[in-house]
Coordinates of C-alpha atoms (C1' of nucleotides) in Angstrom, one line a residue:
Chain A
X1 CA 17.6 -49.4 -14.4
X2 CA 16.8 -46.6 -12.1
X3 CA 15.8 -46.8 -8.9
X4 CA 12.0 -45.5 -7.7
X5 CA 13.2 -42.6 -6.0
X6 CA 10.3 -40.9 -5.5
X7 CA 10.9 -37.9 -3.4
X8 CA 8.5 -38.6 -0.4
X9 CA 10.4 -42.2 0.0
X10 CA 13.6 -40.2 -0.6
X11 CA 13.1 -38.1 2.0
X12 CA 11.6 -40.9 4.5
X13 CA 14.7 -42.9 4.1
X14 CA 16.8 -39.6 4.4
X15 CA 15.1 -38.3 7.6
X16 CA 15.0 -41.6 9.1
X17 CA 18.7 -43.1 7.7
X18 CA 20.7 -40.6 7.2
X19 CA 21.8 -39.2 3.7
X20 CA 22.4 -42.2 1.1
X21 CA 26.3 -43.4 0.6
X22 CA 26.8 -42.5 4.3
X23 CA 28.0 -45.8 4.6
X24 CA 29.4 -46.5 1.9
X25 CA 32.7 -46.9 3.0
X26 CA 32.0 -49.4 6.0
X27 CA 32.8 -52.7 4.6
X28 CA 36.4 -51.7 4.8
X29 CA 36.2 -51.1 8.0
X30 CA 35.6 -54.6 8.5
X31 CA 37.8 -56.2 6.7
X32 CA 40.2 -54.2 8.5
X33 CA 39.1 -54.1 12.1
X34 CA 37.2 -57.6 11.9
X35 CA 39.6 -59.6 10.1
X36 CA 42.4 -58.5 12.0
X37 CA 40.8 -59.3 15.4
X38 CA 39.4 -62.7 14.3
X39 CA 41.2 -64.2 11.6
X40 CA 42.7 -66.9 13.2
X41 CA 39.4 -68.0 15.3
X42 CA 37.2 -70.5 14.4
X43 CA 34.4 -71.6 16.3
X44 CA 32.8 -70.0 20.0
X45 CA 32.5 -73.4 21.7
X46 CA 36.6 -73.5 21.5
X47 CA 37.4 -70.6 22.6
X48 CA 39.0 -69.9 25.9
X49 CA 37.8 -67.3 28.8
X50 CA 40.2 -64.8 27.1
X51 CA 38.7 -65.2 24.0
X52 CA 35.3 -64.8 25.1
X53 CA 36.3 -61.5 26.5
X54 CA 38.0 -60.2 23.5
X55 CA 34.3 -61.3 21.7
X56 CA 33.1 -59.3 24.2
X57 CA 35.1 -56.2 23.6
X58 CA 34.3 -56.9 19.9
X59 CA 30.6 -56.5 20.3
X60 CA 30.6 -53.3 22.6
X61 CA 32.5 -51.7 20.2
X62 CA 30.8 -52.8 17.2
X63 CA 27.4 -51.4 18.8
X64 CA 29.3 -48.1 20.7
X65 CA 27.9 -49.6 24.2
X66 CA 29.8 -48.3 26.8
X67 CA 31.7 -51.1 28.4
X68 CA 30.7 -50.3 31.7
X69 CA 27.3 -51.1 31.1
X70 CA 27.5 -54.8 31.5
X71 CA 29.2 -56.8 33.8
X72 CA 32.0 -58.6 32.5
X73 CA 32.9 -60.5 35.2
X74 CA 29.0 -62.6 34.1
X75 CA 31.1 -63.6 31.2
X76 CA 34.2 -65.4 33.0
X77 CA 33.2 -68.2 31.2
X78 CA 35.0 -70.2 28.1
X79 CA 33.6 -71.0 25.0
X80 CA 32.1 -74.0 25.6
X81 CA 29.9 -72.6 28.9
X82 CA 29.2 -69.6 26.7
X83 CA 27.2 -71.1 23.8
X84 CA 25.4 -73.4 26.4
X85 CA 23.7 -70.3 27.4
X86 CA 19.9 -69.9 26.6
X87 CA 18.7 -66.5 25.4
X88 CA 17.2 -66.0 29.2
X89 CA 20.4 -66.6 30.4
X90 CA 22.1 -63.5 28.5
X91 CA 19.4 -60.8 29.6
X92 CA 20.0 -61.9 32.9
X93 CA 23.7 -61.4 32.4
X94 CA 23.4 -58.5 30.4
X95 CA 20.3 -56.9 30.6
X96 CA 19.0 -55.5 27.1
X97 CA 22.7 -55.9 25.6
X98 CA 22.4 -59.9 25.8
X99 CA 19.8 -59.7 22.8
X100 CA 22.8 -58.4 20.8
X101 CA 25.3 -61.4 22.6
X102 CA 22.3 -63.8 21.8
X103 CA 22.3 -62.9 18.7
X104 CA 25.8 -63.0 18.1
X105 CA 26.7 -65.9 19.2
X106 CA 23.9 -67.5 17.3
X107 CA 25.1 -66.4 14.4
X108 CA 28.6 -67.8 15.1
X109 CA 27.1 -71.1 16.2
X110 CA 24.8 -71.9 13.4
X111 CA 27.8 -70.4 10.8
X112 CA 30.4 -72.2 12.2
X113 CA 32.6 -69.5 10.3
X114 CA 33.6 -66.8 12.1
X115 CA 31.8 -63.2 11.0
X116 CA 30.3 -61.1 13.9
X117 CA 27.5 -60.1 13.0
X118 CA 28.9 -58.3 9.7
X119 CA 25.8 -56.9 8.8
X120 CA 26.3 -55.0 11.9
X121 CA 29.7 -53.9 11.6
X122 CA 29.2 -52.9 8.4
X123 CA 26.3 -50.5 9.6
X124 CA 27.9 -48.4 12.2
X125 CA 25.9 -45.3 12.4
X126 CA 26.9 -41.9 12.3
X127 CA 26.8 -40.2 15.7
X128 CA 24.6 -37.4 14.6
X129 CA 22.4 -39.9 12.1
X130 CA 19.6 -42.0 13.4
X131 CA 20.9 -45.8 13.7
X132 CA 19.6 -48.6 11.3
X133 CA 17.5 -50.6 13.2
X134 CA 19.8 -53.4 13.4
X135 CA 22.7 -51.8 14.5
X136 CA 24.0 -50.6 17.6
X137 CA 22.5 -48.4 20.4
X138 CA 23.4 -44.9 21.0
X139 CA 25.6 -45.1 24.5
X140 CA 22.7 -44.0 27.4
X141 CA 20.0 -45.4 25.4
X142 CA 21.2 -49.0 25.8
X143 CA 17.9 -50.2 27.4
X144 CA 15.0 -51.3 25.4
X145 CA 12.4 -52.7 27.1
X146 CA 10.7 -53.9 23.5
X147 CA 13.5 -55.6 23.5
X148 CA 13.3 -57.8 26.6
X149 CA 9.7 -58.7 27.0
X150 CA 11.0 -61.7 28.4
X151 CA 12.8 -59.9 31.0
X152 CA 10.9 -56.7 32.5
X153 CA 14.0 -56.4 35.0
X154 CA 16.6 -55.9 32.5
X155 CA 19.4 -55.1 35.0
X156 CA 22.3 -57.1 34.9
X157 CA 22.6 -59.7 37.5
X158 CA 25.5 -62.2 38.2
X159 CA 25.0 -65.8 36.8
X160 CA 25.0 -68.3 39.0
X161 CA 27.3 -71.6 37.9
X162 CA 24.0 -73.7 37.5
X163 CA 23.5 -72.3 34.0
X164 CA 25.6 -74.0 32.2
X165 CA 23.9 -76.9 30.2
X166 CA 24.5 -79.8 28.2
X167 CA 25.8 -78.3 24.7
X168 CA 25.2 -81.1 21.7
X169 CA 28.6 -81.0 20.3
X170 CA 26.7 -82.0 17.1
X171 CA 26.5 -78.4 15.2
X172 CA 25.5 -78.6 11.9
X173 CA 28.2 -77.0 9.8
X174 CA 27.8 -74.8 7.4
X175 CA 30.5 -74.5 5.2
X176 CA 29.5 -70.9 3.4
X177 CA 28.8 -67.5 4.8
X178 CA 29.1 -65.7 1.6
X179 CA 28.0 -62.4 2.5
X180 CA 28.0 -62.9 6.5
X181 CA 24.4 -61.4 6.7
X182 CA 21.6 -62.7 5.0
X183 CA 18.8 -60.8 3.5
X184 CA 16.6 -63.2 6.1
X185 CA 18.5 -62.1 9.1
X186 CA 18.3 -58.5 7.6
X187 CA 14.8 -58.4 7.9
X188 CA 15.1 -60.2 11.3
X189 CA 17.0 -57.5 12.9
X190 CA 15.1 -55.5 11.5
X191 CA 11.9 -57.1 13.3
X192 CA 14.3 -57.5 16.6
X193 CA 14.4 -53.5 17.0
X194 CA 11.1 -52.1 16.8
X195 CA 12.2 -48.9 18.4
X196 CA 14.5 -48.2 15.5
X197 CA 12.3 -49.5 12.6
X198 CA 10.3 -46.9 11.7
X199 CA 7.0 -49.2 10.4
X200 CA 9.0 -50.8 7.8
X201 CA 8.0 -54.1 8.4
X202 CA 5.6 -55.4 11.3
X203 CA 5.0 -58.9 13.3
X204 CA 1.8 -60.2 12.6
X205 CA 1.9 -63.1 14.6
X206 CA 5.5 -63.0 16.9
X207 CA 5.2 -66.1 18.7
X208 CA 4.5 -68.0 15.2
X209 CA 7.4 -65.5 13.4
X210 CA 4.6 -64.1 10.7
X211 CA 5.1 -60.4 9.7
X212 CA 4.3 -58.0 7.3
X213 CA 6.1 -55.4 5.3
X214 CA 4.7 -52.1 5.4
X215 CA 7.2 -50.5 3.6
X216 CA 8.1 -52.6 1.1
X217 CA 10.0 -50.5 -1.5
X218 CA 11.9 -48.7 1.8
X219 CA 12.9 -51.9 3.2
X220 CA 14.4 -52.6 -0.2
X221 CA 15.9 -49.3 -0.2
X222 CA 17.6 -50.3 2.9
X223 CA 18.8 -54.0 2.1
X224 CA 20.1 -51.9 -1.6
X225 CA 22.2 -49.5 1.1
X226 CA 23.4 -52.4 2.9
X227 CA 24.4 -54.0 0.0
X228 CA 25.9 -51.2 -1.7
X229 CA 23.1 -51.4 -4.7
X230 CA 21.1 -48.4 -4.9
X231 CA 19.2 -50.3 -7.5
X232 CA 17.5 -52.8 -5.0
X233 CA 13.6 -52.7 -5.2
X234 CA 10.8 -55.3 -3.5
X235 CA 10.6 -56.9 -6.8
X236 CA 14.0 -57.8 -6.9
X237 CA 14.1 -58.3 -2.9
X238 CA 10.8 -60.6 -3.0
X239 CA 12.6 -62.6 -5.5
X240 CA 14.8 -63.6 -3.1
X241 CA 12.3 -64.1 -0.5
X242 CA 10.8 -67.3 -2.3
X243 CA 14.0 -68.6 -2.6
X244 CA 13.8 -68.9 1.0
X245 CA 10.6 -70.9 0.7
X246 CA 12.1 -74.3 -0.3
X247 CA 14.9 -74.2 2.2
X248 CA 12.4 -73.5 4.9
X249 CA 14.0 -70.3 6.0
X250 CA 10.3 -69.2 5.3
X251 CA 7.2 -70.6 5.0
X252 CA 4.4 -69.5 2.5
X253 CA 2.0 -67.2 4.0
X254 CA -0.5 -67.5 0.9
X255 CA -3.5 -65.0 0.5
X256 CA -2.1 -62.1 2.3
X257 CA 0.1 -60.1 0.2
X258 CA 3.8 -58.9 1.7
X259 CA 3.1 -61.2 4.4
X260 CA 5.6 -63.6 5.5
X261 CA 6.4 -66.0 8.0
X262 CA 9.9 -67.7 9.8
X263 CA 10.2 -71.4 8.7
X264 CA 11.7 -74.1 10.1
X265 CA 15.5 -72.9 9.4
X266 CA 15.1 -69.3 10.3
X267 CA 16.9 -68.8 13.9
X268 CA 17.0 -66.1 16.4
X269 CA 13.6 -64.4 15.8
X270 CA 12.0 -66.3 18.7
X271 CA 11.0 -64.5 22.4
X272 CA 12.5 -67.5 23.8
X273 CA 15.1 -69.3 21.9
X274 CA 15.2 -73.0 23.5
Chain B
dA1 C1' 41.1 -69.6 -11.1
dC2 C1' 37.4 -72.5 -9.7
dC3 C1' 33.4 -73.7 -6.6
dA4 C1' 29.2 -73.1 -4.3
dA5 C1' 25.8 -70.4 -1.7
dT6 C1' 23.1 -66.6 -2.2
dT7 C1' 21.4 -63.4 -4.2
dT8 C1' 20.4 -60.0 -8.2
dT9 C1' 18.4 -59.2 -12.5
dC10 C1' 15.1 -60.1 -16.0
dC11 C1' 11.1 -62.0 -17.6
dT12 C1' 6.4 -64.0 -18.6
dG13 C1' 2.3 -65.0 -16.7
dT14 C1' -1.2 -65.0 -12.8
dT15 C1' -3.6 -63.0 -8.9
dT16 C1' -5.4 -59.6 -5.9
Chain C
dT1 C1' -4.9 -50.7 -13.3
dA2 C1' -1.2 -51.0 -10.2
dA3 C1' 1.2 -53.8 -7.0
dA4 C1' 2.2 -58.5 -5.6
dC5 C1' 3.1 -63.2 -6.3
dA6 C1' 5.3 -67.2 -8.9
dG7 C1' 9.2 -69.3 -10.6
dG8 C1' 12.5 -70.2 -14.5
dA9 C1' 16.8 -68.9 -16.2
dA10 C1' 21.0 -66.9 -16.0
dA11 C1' 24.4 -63.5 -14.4
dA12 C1' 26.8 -61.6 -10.5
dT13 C1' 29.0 -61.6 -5.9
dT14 C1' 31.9 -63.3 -2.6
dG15 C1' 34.3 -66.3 0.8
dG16 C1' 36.7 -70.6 0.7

DNA sequence: ACCAATTTTCCTGTTT
DNA sequence: TAAACAGGAAAATTGG
């Protein structure tokens, strides 16, 4: 089958993306860089102060943030103090840049295998090409406000030793991570960076996680790029979608067509993760 | 090489 | 009528 490239979403996903196949040699660079840093590791709660510093390092560089942006010495912490840390906690230690740790180290807890943030990895823009909206931020453009509602003062400030909380050792562990991002966490980042999502897809309701695809054939588009299947469509991608419906990674949103909505199982889209 | 999770592909039928 | 929605079935991918 051929793909729908019609020339006006051609040349939306062009303009907006980059040309198609820019990335197509990114995985590699993961299994390379990624592996290589991380095989050995397996879970953030164990790791030690040194560890959560090279994580650290991993995630600037994966995003091309300038180091110097955040304060490293907010993240003398171990493992175990690290994922005790609320999503508050990280914009206060990292202004705009502790959604992305947030994120990250979400992922990591709730996989239990250790992939940072592949999707993003795989996605490194070009310097001269607009970024994907879930990949990193162009160094001096690190701030997002959109991004921190949460936190209108997005300036770094140092954590005080009272944050750490009582972590439940009792992680649910998943024992698969077969592609490291999921098409729901796909659309999520996508819905995380409204600054770099051109009106693909739009919250309907954010604080109860519905949202709507405005783009639906682009977004596909995109996912296909990720993926490395030019043949992707909504058909296909929707597909997928309801499979998300009985493991409550999405609820049914019924009457209102290309509207969905978080479930139960979906993490990291909330304002305010508890 | 096998296993399992997660799509991807294809399809038929229904709804908006 | 075109675009979405619904799911069943089966193939394909990919990390373990």
């Amino acid at each position: 089958m051929s793909i729908t490239s019609s020339s006006a979403l051609d040349s939306q996903l062009t303009s907006t993306w980059g040309p198609p196949g820019l990335y197509s040699d990114s995985p590699l660079m993961m299994s390379g860089y990624a592996s290589r840093l991380w095989s050995h590791e397996s879970q953030p709660q164990f790791w030690s102060k040194f560890q959560v510093w090279e994580w650290l390092q991993q995630i600037m560089d994966i995003h091309q943030i300038d180091a110097a942006s955040i304060p490293f010495q907010n993240f003398d912490i171990d493992g175990h103090q690290l994922c005790s840390l609320g999503y508050h906690d990280f914009i206060r230690a990292a202004g705009s840049v502790g959604q992305i740790l947030f994120n990250s180290i979400m992922e990591l807890k709730s996989s239990g295998q250790y992939h940072v943030d592949i999707g993003q990895l795989e996605l490194k823009p070009e310097p001269d090409s607009c970024p994907y909206p879930d990949v990193g931020y162009p160094p001096g453009e690190i701030y997002d406000p959109s991004l921190c509602s949460l936190a209108p003062d997005a300036s770094p400030t140092p954590l005080s030793p009272d944050i750490k909380r009582s972590f439940s050792r009792n992680h649910p562990v998943k024992k698969h991570n077969p592609r490291g991002t999921h098409l729901w966490e796909f659309i999520r980042d996508i819905l995380l960076n409204p600054d770099r999502n051109p009106g693909l897809i739009k919250w309907e309701d954010r604080t109860e996680g519905v949202f709507r695809f405005l783009k639906s054939e682009a977004v596909a588009q995109l996912w296909g790029k990720k993926k490395n299947n030019s043949s992707m469509t909504y058909e296909k991608l929707s597909r997928a979608m309801r499979y998300y419906y009985k493991r409550e990674i999405l609820e049914r949103v019924d009457g209102r067509r290309l509207v969905y909505k978080f479930g139960r199982n979906a993490r990291g889209w909330r304002e305010t993760e508890k």
